[in-house]
Amino acid sequence: MTFSLYDATVPAFLQQLRALDGLVARAEAFCAEGHATETEIQEARIADMLPFAWQVRWGPGHSTMAIECCRSGSYSPDLSPPPATFAEQRAMLGHAVAELEALSGDALDSLADRTVVFSVPARGVEMPFTARDFLLSFSLPNFYFHVTTAYNLLRARGLPIGKRDYLGQPRLKDQT
């Protein structure tokens, strides 16, 4: 059996983006119950890291945006302000899930050997990759980093969530 670039990325992206959407929904309910304000959650951060709103934004940034950048050949972080409300974040996550669900394996796999240059011009950073290596060695680890950080920020603020909430729905073997 061949294990494709699509198989190595898109199902993981979908699982974790759906889980992240569930976490944002739980945060919204937590705030509605009066345990925190939305501002407190959105601005929550670990030390000097970017706050929760940014961590949520980088889920799609290192999944759907990364795949789009494999098509275009270049990736620079989007530094415009992230969605600032739970509603906007859930809409963004829903849009990312829909994009990934519409993506065919052949469409992504055909990009595997294309060149993708990650750049941050203001910092003089320019890193050339193949699309395969960009997704597997850069975007996928960053994706998990930011989703995990968003989860940890919510836990630190007292949300009653656990590992199952982070994992979302695992991809189980078909029992038929």
PDB file of C-alpha atoms in Angstrom:
ATOM      1  CA  MET A   1       0.000   0.000   0.000  1.00  0.00           C
ATOM      2  CA  THR A   2       1.256   3.441  -0.889  1.00  0.00           C
ATOM      3  CA  PHE A   3       1.029   6.074   1.821  1.00  0.00           C
ATOM      4  CA  SER A   4       0.487   9.401   0.117  1.00  0.00           C
ATOM      5  CA  LEU A   5       1.145  12.988   1.129  1.00  0.00           C
ATOM      6  CA  TYR A   6      -2.610  13.423   1.356  1.00  0.00           C
ATOM      7  CA  ASP A   7      -2.890  10.419   3.706  1.00  0.00           C
ATOM      8  CA  ALA A   8      -0.096  11.782   5.900  1.00  0.00           C
ATOM      9  CA  THR A   9      -1.600  15.233   6.322  1.00  0.00           C
ATOM     10  CA  VAL A  10      -5.235  15.863   5.467  1.00  0.00           C
ATOM     11  CA  PRO A  11      -6.889  13.305   7.795  1.00  0.00           C
ATOM     12  CA  ALA A  12      -4.763  14.621  10.699  1.00  0.00           C
ATOM     13  CA  PHE A  13      -5.615  18.210   9.799  1.00  0.00           C
ATOM     14  CA  LEU A  14      -9.320  17.365   9.708  1.00  0.00           C
ATOM     15  CA  GLN A  15      -9.268  15.477  13.006  1.00  0.00           C
ATOM     16  CA  GLN A  16      -7.506  18.260  14.876  1.00  0.00           C
ATOM     17  CA  LEU A  17      -9.374  21.166  13.280  1.00  0.00           C
ATOM     18  CA  ARG A  18     -12.660  19.535  14.256  1.00  0.00           C
ATOM     19  CA  ALA A  19     -11.323  18.981  17.769  1.00  0.00           C
ATOM     20  CA  LEU A  20     -10.157  22.606  17.913  1.00  0.00           C
ATOM     21  CA  ASP A  21     -13.630  23.730  16.849  1.00  0.00           C
ATOM     22  CA  GLY A  22     -15.023  21.676  19.723  1.00  0.00           C
ATOM     23  CA  LEU A  23     -12.562  23.315  22.118  1.00  0.00           C
ATOM     24  CA  VAL A  24     -13.559  26.789  20.952  1.00  0.00           C
ATOM     25  CA  ALA A  25     -17.218  25.820  21.424  1.00  0.00           C
ATOM     26  CA  ARG A  26     -16.423  24.625  24.957  1.00  0.00           C
ATOM     27  CA  ALA A  27     -14.621  27.911  25.668  1.00  0.00           C
ATOM     28  CA  GLU A  28     -17.648  29.838  24.438  1.00  0.00           C
ATOM     29  CA  ALA A  29     -19.940  27.854  26.750  1.00  0.00           C
ATOM     30  CA  PHE A  30     -17.490  28.296  29.642  1.00  0.00           C
ATOM     31  CA  CYS A  31     -17.666  32.059  29.177  1.00  0.00           C
ATOM     32  CA  ALA A  32     -21.455  32.032  28.777  1.00  0.00           C
ATOM     33  CA  GLU A  33     -21.643  30.244  32.148  1.00  0.00           C
ATOM     34  CA  GLY A  34     -19.727  33.155  33.700  1.00  0.00           C
ATOM     35  CA  HIS A  35     -16.443  31.367  34.447  1.00  0.00           C
ATOM     36  CA  ALA A  36     -14.396  33.803  32.346  1.00  0.00           C
ATOM     37  CA  THR A  37     -14.871  36.551  29.803  1.00  0.00           C
ATOM     38  CA  GLU A  38     -14.263  36.001  26.131  1.00  0.00           C
ATOM     39  CA  THR A  39     -11.566  38.673  26.283  1.00  0.00           C
ATOM     40  CA  GLU A  40      -9.751  36.761  29.032  1.00  0.00           C
ATOM     41  CA  ILE A  41      -9.720  33.618  26.898  1.00  0.00           C
ATOM     42  CA  GLN A  42      -8.817  35.378  23.640  1.00  0.00           C
ATOM     43  CA  GLU A  43      -5.917  37.201  25.311  1.00  0.00           C
ATOM     44  CA  ALA A  44      -4.653  34.202  27.317  1.00  0.00           C
ATOM     45  CA  ARG A  45      -1.017  33.473  26.627  1.00  0.00           C
ATOM     46  CA  ILE A  46       1.952  31.507  27.881  1.00  0.00           C
ATOM     47  CA  ALA A  47       4.829  33.846  28.757  1.00  0.00           C
ATOM     48  CA  ASP A  48       5.699  35.894  25.660  1.00  0.00           C
ATOM     49  CA  MET A  49       3.883  33.672  23.144  1.00  0.00           C
ATOM     50  CA  LEU A  50       1.068  34.995  20.990  1.00  0.00           C
ATOM     51  CA  PRO A  51      -2.353  34.727  22.676  1.00  0.00           C
ATOM     52  CA  PHE A  52      -5.117  32.176  22.198  1.00  0.00           C
ATOM     53  CA  ALA A  53      -6.706  33.932  19.200  1.00  0.00           C
ATOM     54  CA  TRP A  54      -3.440  33.580  17.282  1.00  0.00           C
ATOM     55  CA  GLN A  55      -2.997  29.939  18.265  1.00  0.00           C
ATOM     56  CA  VAL A  56      -6.444  29.133  16.873  1.00  0.00           C
ATOM     57  CA  ARG A  57      -5.677  31.048  13.686  1.00  0.00           C
ATOM     58  CA  TRP A  58      -2.531  29.017  12.989  1.00  0.00           C
ATOM     59  CA  GLY A  59      -4.520  25.755  12.812  1.00  0.00           C
ATOM     60  CA  PRO A  60      -5.871  26.736   9.392  1.00  0.00           C
ATOM     61  CA  GLY A  61      -2.649  28.657   8.734  1.00  0.00           C
ATOM     62  CA  HIS A  62      -0.594  25.476   8.836  1.00  0.00           C
ATOM     63  CA  SER A  63      -3.171  23.285   7.103  1.00  0.00           C
ATOM     64  CA  THR A  64      -5.330  24.863   4.398  1.00  0.00           C
ATOM     65  CA  MET A  65      -3.108  27.922   3.938  1.00  0.00           C
ATOM     66  CA  ALA A  66      -0.013  25.707   3.806  1.00  0.00           C
ATOM     67  CA  ILE A  67      -1.598  23.539   1.124  1.00  0.00           C
ATOM     68  CA  GLU A  68      -2.558  26.635  -0.875  1.00  0.00           C
ATOM     69  CA  CYS A  69       1.032  27.818  -0.583  1.00  0.00           C
ATOM     70  CA  CYS A  70       2.202  24.497  -2.009  1.00  0.00           C
ATOM     71  CA  ARG A  71       0.189  25.432  -5.097  1.00  0.00           C
ATOM     72  CA  SER A  72       1.603  28.960  -5.303  1.00  0.00           C
ATOM     73  CA  GLY A  73       5.167  28.079  -4.321  1.00  0.00           C
ATOM     74  CA  SER A  74       5.571  30.550  -1.463  1.00  0.00           C
ATOM     75  CA  TYR A  75       4.505  30.841   2.153  1.00  0.00           C
ATOM     76  CA  SER A  76       4.779  33.884   4.375  1.00  0.00           C
ATOM     77  CA  PRO A  77       2.936  33.983   7.678  1.00  0.00           C
ATOM     78  CA  ASP A  78      -0.288  35.971   7.612  1.00  0.00           C
ATOM     79  CA  LEU A  79       0.290  38.627  10.253  1.00  0.00           C
ATOM     80  CA  SER A  80      -3.040  40.398   9.905  1.00  0.00           C
ATOM     81  CA  PRO A  81      -5.127  40.349  13.092  1.00  0.00           C
ATOM     82  CA  PRO A  82      -6.652  36.924  13.811  1.00  0.00           C
ATOM     83  CA  PRO A  83     -10.395  36.337  14.195  1.00  0.00           C
ATOM     84  CA  ALA A  84     -11.133  37.892  17.573  1.00  0.00           C
ATOM     85  CA  THR A  85     -14.358  36.173  18.640  1.00  0.00           C
ATOM     86  CA  PHE A  86     -15.391  32.588  19.206  1.00  0.00           C
ATOM     87  CA  ALA A  87     -17.989  32.937  16.440  1.00  0.00           C
ATOM     88  CA  GLU A  88     -15.389  34.186  13.943  1.00  0.00           C
ATOM     89  CA  GLN A  89     -12.963  31.435  14.958  1.00  0.00           C
ATOM     90  CA  ARG A  90     -15.583  28.725  14.553  1.00  0.00           C
ATOM     91  CA  ALA A  91     -16.489  30.100  11.113  1.00  0.00           C
ATOM     92  CA  MET A  92     -12.810  30.091  10.127  1.00  0.00           C
ATOM     93  CA  LEU A  93     -12.372  26.513  11.365  1.00  0.00           C
ATOM     94  CA  GLY A  94     -15.553  25.409   9.570  1.00  0.00           C
ATOM     95  CA  HIS A  95     -14.296  26.959   6.346  1.00  0.00           C
ATOM     96  CA  ALA A  96     -10.935  25.184   6.718  1.00  0.00           C
ATOM     97  CA  VAL A  97     -12.648  21.831   7.307  1.00  0.00           C
ATOM     98  CA  ALA A  98     -14.831  22.342   4.219  1.00  0.00           C
ATOM     99  CA  GLU A  99     -11.765  23.184   2.104  1.00  0.00           C
ATOM    100  CA  LEU A 100      -9.951  20.068   3.276  1.00  0.00           C
ATOM    101  CA  GLU A 101     -12.999  17.870   2.708  1.00  0.00           C
ATOM    102  CA  ALA A 102     -13.199  19.165  -0.870  1.00  0.00           C
ATOM    103  CA  LEU A 103      -9.506  18.477  -1.575  1.00  0.00           C
ATOM    104  CA  SER A 104      -8.737  15.362  -3.580  1.00  0.00           C
ATOM    105  CA  GLY A 105      -5.798  13.147  -2.774  1.00  0.00           C
ATOM    106  CA  ASP A 106      -4.529  13.386  -6.329  1.00  0.00           C
ATOM    107  CA  ALA A 107      -4.615  17.187  -6.233  1.00  0.00           C
ATOM    108  CA  LEU A 108      -2.392  17.311  -3.153  1.00  0.00           C
ATOM    109  CA  ASP A 109      -0.140  14.417  -4.113  1.00  0.00           C
ATOM    110  CA  SER A 110       0.572  16.063  -7.484  1.00  0.00           C
ATOM    111  CA  LEU A 111       2.204  18.965  -5.611  1.00  0.00           C
ATOM    112  CA  ALA A 112       4.654  16.825  -3.599  1.00  0.00           C
ATOM    113  CA  ASP A 113       7.808  17.680  -5.557  1.00  0.00           C
ATOM    114  CA  ARG A 114       7.031  21.356  -6.195  1.00  0.00           C
ATOM    115  CA  THR A 115       9.234  23.975  -4.602  1.00  0.00           C
ATOM    116  CA  VAL A 116       7.787  25.985  -1.713  1.00  0.00           C
ATOM    117  CA  VAL A 117       9.761  28.840  -0.224  1.00  0.00           C
ATOM    118  CA  PHE A 118       8.932  29.847   3.345  1.00  0.00           C
ATOM    119  CA  SER A 119       9.895  33.461   3.890  1.00  0.00           C
ATOM    120  CA  VAL A 120       9.704  36.187   6.464  1.00  0.00           C
ATOM    121  CA  PRO A 121      11.239  39.134   4.580  1.00  0.00           C
ATOM    122  CA  ALA A 122      11.341  41.431   7.622  1.00  0.00           C
ATOM    123  CA  ARG A 123      13.589  38.911   9.353  1.00  0.00           C
ATOM    124  CA  GLY A 124      15.629  37.908   6.315  1.00  0.00           C
ATOM    125  CA  VAL A 125      14.284  34.339   6.496  1.00  0.00           C
ATOM    126  CA  GLU A 126      14.035  32.295   3.326  1.00  0.00           C
ATOM    127  CA  MET A 127      13.773  28.505   3.493  1.00  0.00           C
ATOM    128  CA  PRO A 128      13.273  26.425   0.311  1.00  0.00           C
ATOM    129  CA  PHE A 129      11.434  23.090   0.588  1.00  0.00           C
ATOM    130  CA  THR A 130       9.710  20.579  -1.600  1.00  0.00           C
ATOM    131  CA  ALA A 131       5.981  20.722  -0.893  1.00  0.00           C
ATOM    132  CA  ARG A 132       6.233  17.268   0.677  1.00  0.00           C
ATOM    133  CA  ASP A 133       8.974  18.339   3.080  1.00  0.00           C
ATOM    134  CA  PHE A 134       7.297  21.670   3.766  1.00  0.00           C
ATOM    135  CA  LEU A 135       4.074  19.986   4.830  1.00  0.00           C
ATOM    136  CA  LEU A 136       5.660  17.102   6.736  1.00  0.00           C
ATOM    137  CA  SER A 137       8.629  18.789   8.418  1.00  0.00           C
ATOM    138  CA  PHE A 138       7.393  22.347   8.852  1.00  0.00           C
ATOM    139  CA  SER A 139       3.635  22.839   8.623  1.00  0.00           C
ATOM    140  CA  LEU A 140       2.503  19.632  10.306  1.00  0.00           C
ATOM    141  CA  PRO A 141       4.721  20.126  13.396  1.00  0.00           C
ATOM    142  CA  ASN A 142       3.680  23.801  13.569  1.00  0.00           C
ATOM    143  CA  PHE A 143       0.046  22.789  13.185  1.00  0.00           C
ATOM    144  CA  TYR A 144       0.242  20.445  16.176  1.00  0.00           C
ATOM    145  CA  PHE A 145       2.223  23.011  18.171  1.00  0.00           C
ATOM    146  CA  HIS A 146      -0.450  25.686  17.799  1.00  0.00           C
ATOM    147  CA  VAL A 147      -3.438  23.375  18.344  1.00  0.00           C
ATOM    148  CA  THR A 148      -1.743  21.988  21.455  1.00  0.00           C
ATOM    149  CA  THR A 149      -0.963  25.483  22.704  1.00  0.00           C
ATOM    150  CA  ALA A 150      -4.601  26.546  22.243  1.00  0.00           C
ATOM    151  CA  TYR A 151      -5.682  23.464  24.226  1.00  0.00           C
ATOM    152  CA  ASN A 152      -3.151  24.197  26.975  1.00  0.00           C
ATOM    153  CA  LEU A 153      -4.274  27.816  27.260  1.00  0.00           C
ATOM    154  CA  LEU A 154      -7.853  26.675  27.789  1.00  0.00           C
ATOM    155  CA  ARG A 155      -6.802  24.123  30.406  1.00  0.00           C
ATOM    156  CA  ALA A 156      -4.758  26.785  32.187  1.00  0.00           C
ATOM    157  CA  ARG A 157      -7.868  29.000  32.345  1.00  0.00           C
ATOM    158  CA  GLY A 158      -9.818  26.223  34.079  1.00  0.00           C
ATOM    159  CA  LEU A 159     -11.890  24.772  31.272  1.00  0.00           C
ATOM    160  CA  PRO A 160     -12.952  21.233  32.162  1.00  0.00           C
ATOM    161  CA  ILE A 161     -11.377  19.580  29.130  1.00  0.00           C
ATOM    162  CA  GLY A 162      -9.103  16.598  28.784  1.00  0.00           C
ATOM    163  CA  LYS A 163      -7.119  14.542  26.327  1.00  0.00           C
ATOM    164  CA  ARG A 164     -10.237  13.202  24.594  1.00  0.00           C
ATOM    165  CA  ASP A 165     -11.256  16.767  23.795  1.00  0.00           C
ATOM    166  CA  TYR A 166      -7.825  17.430  22.298  1.00  0.00           C
ATOM    167  CA  LEU A 167      -7.788  14.202  20.288  1.00  0.00           C
ATOM    168  CA  GLY A 168     -11.228  14.677  18.807  1.00  0.00           C
ATOM    169  CA  GLN A 169     -12.588  11.722  16.849  1.00  0.00           C
ATOM    170  CA  PRO A 170      -9.821   9.194  16.111  1.00  0.00           C
ATOM    171  CA  ARG A 171      -9.930   7.434  12.754  1.00  0.00           C
ATOM    172  CA  LEU A 172     -10.926   3.910  13.798  1.00  0.00           C
ATOM    173  CA  LYS A 173     -10.747   0.778  11.685  1.00  0.00           C
ATOM    174  CA  ASP A 174     -13.931   0.104   9.774  1.00  0.00           C
ATOM    175  CA  GLN A 175     -15.648  -2.844  11.482  1.00  0.00           C
ATOM    176  CA  THR A 176     -17.752  -3.901   8.484  1.00  0.00           C
TER     177      THR A 176
END
